[in-house]
mmCIF file of C-alpha atoms in Angstrom:
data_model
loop_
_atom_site.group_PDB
_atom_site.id
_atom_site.type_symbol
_atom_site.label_atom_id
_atom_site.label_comp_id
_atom_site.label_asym_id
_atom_site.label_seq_id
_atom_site.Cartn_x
_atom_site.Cartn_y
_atom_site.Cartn_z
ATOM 1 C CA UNK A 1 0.000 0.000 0.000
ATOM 2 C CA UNK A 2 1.655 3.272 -1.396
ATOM 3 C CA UNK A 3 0.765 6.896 0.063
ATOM 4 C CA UNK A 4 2.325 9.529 1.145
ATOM 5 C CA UNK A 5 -0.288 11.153 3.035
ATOM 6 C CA UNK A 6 -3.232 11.009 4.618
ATOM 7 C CA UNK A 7 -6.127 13.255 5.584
ATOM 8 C CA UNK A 8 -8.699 11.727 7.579
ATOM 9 C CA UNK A 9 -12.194 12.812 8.011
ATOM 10 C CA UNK A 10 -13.285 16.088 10.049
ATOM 11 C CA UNK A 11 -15.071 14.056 12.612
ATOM 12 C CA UNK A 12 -12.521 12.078 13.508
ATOM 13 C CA UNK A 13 -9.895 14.778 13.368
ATOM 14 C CA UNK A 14 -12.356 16.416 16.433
ATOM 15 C CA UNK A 15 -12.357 13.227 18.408
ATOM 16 C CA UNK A 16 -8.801 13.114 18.059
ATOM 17 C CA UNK A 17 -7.968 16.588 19.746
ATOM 18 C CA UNK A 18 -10.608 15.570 22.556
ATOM 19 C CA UNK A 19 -8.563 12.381 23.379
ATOM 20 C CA UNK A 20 -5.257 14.088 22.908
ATOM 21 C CA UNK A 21 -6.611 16.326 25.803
ATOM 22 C CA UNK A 22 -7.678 13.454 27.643
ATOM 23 C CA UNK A 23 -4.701 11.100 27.084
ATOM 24 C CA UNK A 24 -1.931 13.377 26.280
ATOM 25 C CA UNK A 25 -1.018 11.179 23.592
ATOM 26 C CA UNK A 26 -0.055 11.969 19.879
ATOM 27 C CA UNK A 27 -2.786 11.942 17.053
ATOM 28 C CA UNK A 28 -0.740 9.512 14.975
ATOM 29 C CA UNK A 29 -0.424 7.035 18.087
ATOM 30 C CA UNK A 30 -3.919 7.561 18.826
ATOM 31 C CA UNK A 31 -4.800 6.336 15.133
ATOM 32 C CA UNK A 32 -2.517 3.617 15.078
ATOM 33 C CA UNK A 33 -4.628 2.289 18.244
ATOM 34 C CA UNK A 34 -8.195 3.148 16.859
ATOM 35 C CA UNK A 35 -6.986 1.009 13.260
ATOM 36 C CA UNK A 36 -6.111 -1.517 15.464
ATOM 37 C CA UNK A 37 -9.239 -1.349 17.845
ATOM 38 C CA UNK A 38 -11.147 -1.141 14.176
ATOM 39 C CA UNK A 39 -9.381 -4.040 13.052
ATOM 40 C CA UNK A 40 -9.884 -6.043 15.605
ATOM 41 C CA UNK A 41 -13.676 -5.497 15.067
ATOM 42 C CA UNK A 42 -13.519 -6.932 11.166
ATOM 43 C CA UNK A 43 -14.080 -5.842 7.814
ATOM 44 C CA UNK A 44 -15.852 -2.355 7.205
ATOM 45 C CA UNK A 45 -18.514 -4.093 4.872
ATOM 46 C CA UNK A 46 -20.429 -1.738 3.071
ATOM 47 C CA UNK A 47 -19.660 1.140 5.774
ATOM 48 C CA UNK A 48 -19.815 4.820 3.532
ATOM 49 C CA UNK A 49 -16.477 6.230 3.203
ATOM 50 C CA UNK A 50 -15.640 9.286 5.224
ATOM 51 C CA UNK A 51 -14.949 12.345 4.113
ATOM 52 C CA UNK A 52 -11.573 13.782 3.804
ATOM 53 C CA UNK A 53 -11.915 16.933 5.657
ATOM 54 C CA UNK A 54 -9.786 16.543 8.969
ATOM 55 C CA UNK A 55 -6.288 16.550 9.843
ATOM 56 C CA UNK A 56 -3.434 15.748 7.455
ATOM 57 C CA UNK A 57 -0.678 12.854 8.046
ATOM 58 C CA UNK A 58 2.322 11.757 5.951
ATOM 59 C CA UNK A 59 2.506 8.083 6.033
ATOM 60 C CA UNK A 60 5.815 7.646 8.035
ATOM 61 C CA UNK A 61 4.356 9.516 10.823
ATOM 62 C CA UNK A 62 1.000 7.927 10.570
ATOM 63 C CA UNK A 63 2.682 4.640 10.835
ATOM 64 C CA UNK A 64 6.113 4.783 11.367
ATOM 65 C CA UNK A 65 8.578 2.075 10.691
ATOM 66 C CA UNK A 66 5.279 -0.345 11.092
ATOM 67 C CA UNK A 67 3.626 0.635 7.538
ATOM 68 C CA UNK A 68 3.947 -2.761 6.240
ATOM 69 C CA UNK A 69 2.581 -4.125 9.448
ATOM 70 C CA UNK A 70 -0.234 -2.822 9.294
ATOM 71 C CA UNK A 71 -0.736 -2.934 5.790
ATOM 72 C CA UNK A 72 -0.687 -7.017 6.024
ATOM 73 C CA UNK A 73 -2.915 -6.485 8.906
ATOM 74 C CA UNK A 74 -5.704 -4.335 6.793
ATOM 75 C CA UNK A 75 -5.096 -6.720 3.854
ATOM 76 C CA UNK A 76 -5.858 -9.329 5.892
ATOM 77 C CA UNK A 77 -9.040 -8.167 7.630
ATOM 78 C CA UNK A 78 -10.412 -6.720 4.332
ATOM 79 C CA UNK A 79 -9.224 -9.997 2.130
ATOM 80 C CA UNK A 80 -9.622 -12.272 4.166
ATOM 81 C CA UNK A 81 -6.853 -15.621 4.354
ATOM 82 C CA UNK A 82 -7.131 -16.736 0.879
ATOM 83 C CA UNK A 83 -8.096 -13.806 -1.139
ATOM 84 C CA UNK A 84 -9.945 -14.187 -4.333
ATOM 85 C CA UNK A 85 -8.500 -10.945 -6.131
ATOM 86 C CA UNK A 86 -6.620 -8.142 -3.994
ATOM 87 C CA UNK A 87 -7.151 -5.045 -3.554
ATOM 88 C CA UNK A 88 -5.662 -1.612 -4.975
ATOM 89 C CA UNK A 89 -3.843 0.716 -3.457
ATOM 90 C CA UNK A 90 -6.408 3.149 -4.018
ATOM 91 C CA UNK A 91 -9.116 0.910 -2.145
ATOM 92 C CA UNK A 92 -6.423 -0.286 0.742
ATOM 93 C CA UNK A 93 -6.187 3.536 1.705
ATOM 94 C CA UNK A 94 -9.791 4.266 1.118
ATOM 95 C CA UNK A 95 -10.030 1.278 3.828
ATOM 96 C CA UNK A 96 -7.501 2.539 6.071
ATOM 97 C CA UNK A 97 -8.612 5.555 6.532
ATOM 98 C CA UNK A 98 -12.145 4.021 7.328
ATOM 99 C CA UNK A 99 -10.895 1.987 9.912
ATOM 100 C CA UNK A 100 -9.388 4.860 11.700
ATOM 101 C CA UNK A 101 -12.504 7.043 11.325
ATOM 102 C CA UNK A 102 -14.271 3.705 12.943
ATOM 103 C CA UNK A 103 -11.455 3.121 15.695
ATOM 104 C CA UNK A 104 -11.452 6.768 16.742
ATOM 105 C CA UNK A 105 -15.416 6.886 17.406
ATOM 106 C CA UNK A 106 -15.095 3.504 19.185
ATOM 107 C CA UNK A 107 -12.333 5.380 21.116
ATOM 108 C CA UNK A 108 -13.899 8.492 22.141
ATOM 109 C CA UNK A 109 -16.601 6.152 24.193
ATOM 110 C CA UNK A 110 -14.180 3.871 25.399
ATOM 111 C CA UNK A 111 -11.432 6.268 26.620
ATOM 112 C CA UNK A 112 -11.492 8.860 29.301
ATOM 113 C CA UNK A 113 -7.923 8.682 30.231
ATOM 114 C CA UNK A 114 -4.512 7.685 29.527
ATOM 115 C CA UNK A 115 -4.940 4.959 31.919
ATOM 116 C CA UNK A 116 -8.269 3.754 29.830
ATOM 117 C CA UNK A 117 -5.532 2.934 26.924
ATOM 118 C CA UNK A 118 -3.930 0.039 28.586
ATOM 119 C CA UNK A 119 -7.722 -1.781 29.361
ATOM 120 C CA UNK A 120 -7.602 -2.397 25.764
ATOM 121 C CA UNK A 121 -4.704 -4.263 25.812
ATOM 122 C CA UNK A 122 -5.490 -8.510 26.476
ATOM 123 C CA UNK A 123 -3.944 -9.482 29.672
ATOM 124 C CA UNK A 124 -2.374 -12.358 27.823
ATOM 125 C CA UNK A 125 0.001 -9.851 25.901
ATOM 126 C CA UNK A 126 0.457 -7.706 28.672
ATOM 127 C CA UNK A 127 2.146 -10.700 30.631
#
């Protein structure tokens, strides 16, 4: 999956500066959890693709030295284990940025603190 930047939508862009206030963690850290939360939840289906109105990211500091991480990962959610055909590059980032818009509302219920972050961790990979 090839960008070089990414703008996510203006609603998530506002949940993100209410959970920076709340967490005092970085917007890019906070989307790497919500894709993950999102991911974690499945495939986006038929959800409507957000609008492209909110904050801007370039792809290293969206995702840092893990871009091909979580590429596989979204591939693999969206795909599936044995794809029939695979996705674009146009589609995969259409999808990624979905699943942050998705991860960051899930987010903004689920987190009142920095201290809410680590309850999403499993205690089997906290051991």
């Amino acid at each position: 999956m090839h960008y070089s930047k990414l703008r996510i939508s203006k609603d998530a862009a506002s949940k993100l500066r209410a959970l920076r206030q709340r967490t005092g963690l970085t917007p890019n850290l906070l989307c790497r959890i919500a894709l993950m939360v999102s991911l974690e939840q499945g495939p986006l289906r038929d959800m409507h693709a957000p609008d492209e109105e909110g904050s801007e990211f370039n792809a290293y500091t969206l995702t840092g030295e893990y871009g091909a991480l979580f590429a596989g990962m979204l591939r693999f959610v969206e795909e599936g284990a044995a794809p029939d055909r695979q996705l674009d590059d146009v589609a995969l980032v259409g999808l990624l940025r979905g699943h942050i818009h998705r991860g960051v509302g899930m987010l903004s219920v689920r987190v009142r603190s920095a201290l809410d972050v680590l309850t999403l961790i499993p205690e089997e990979a906290a051991a």
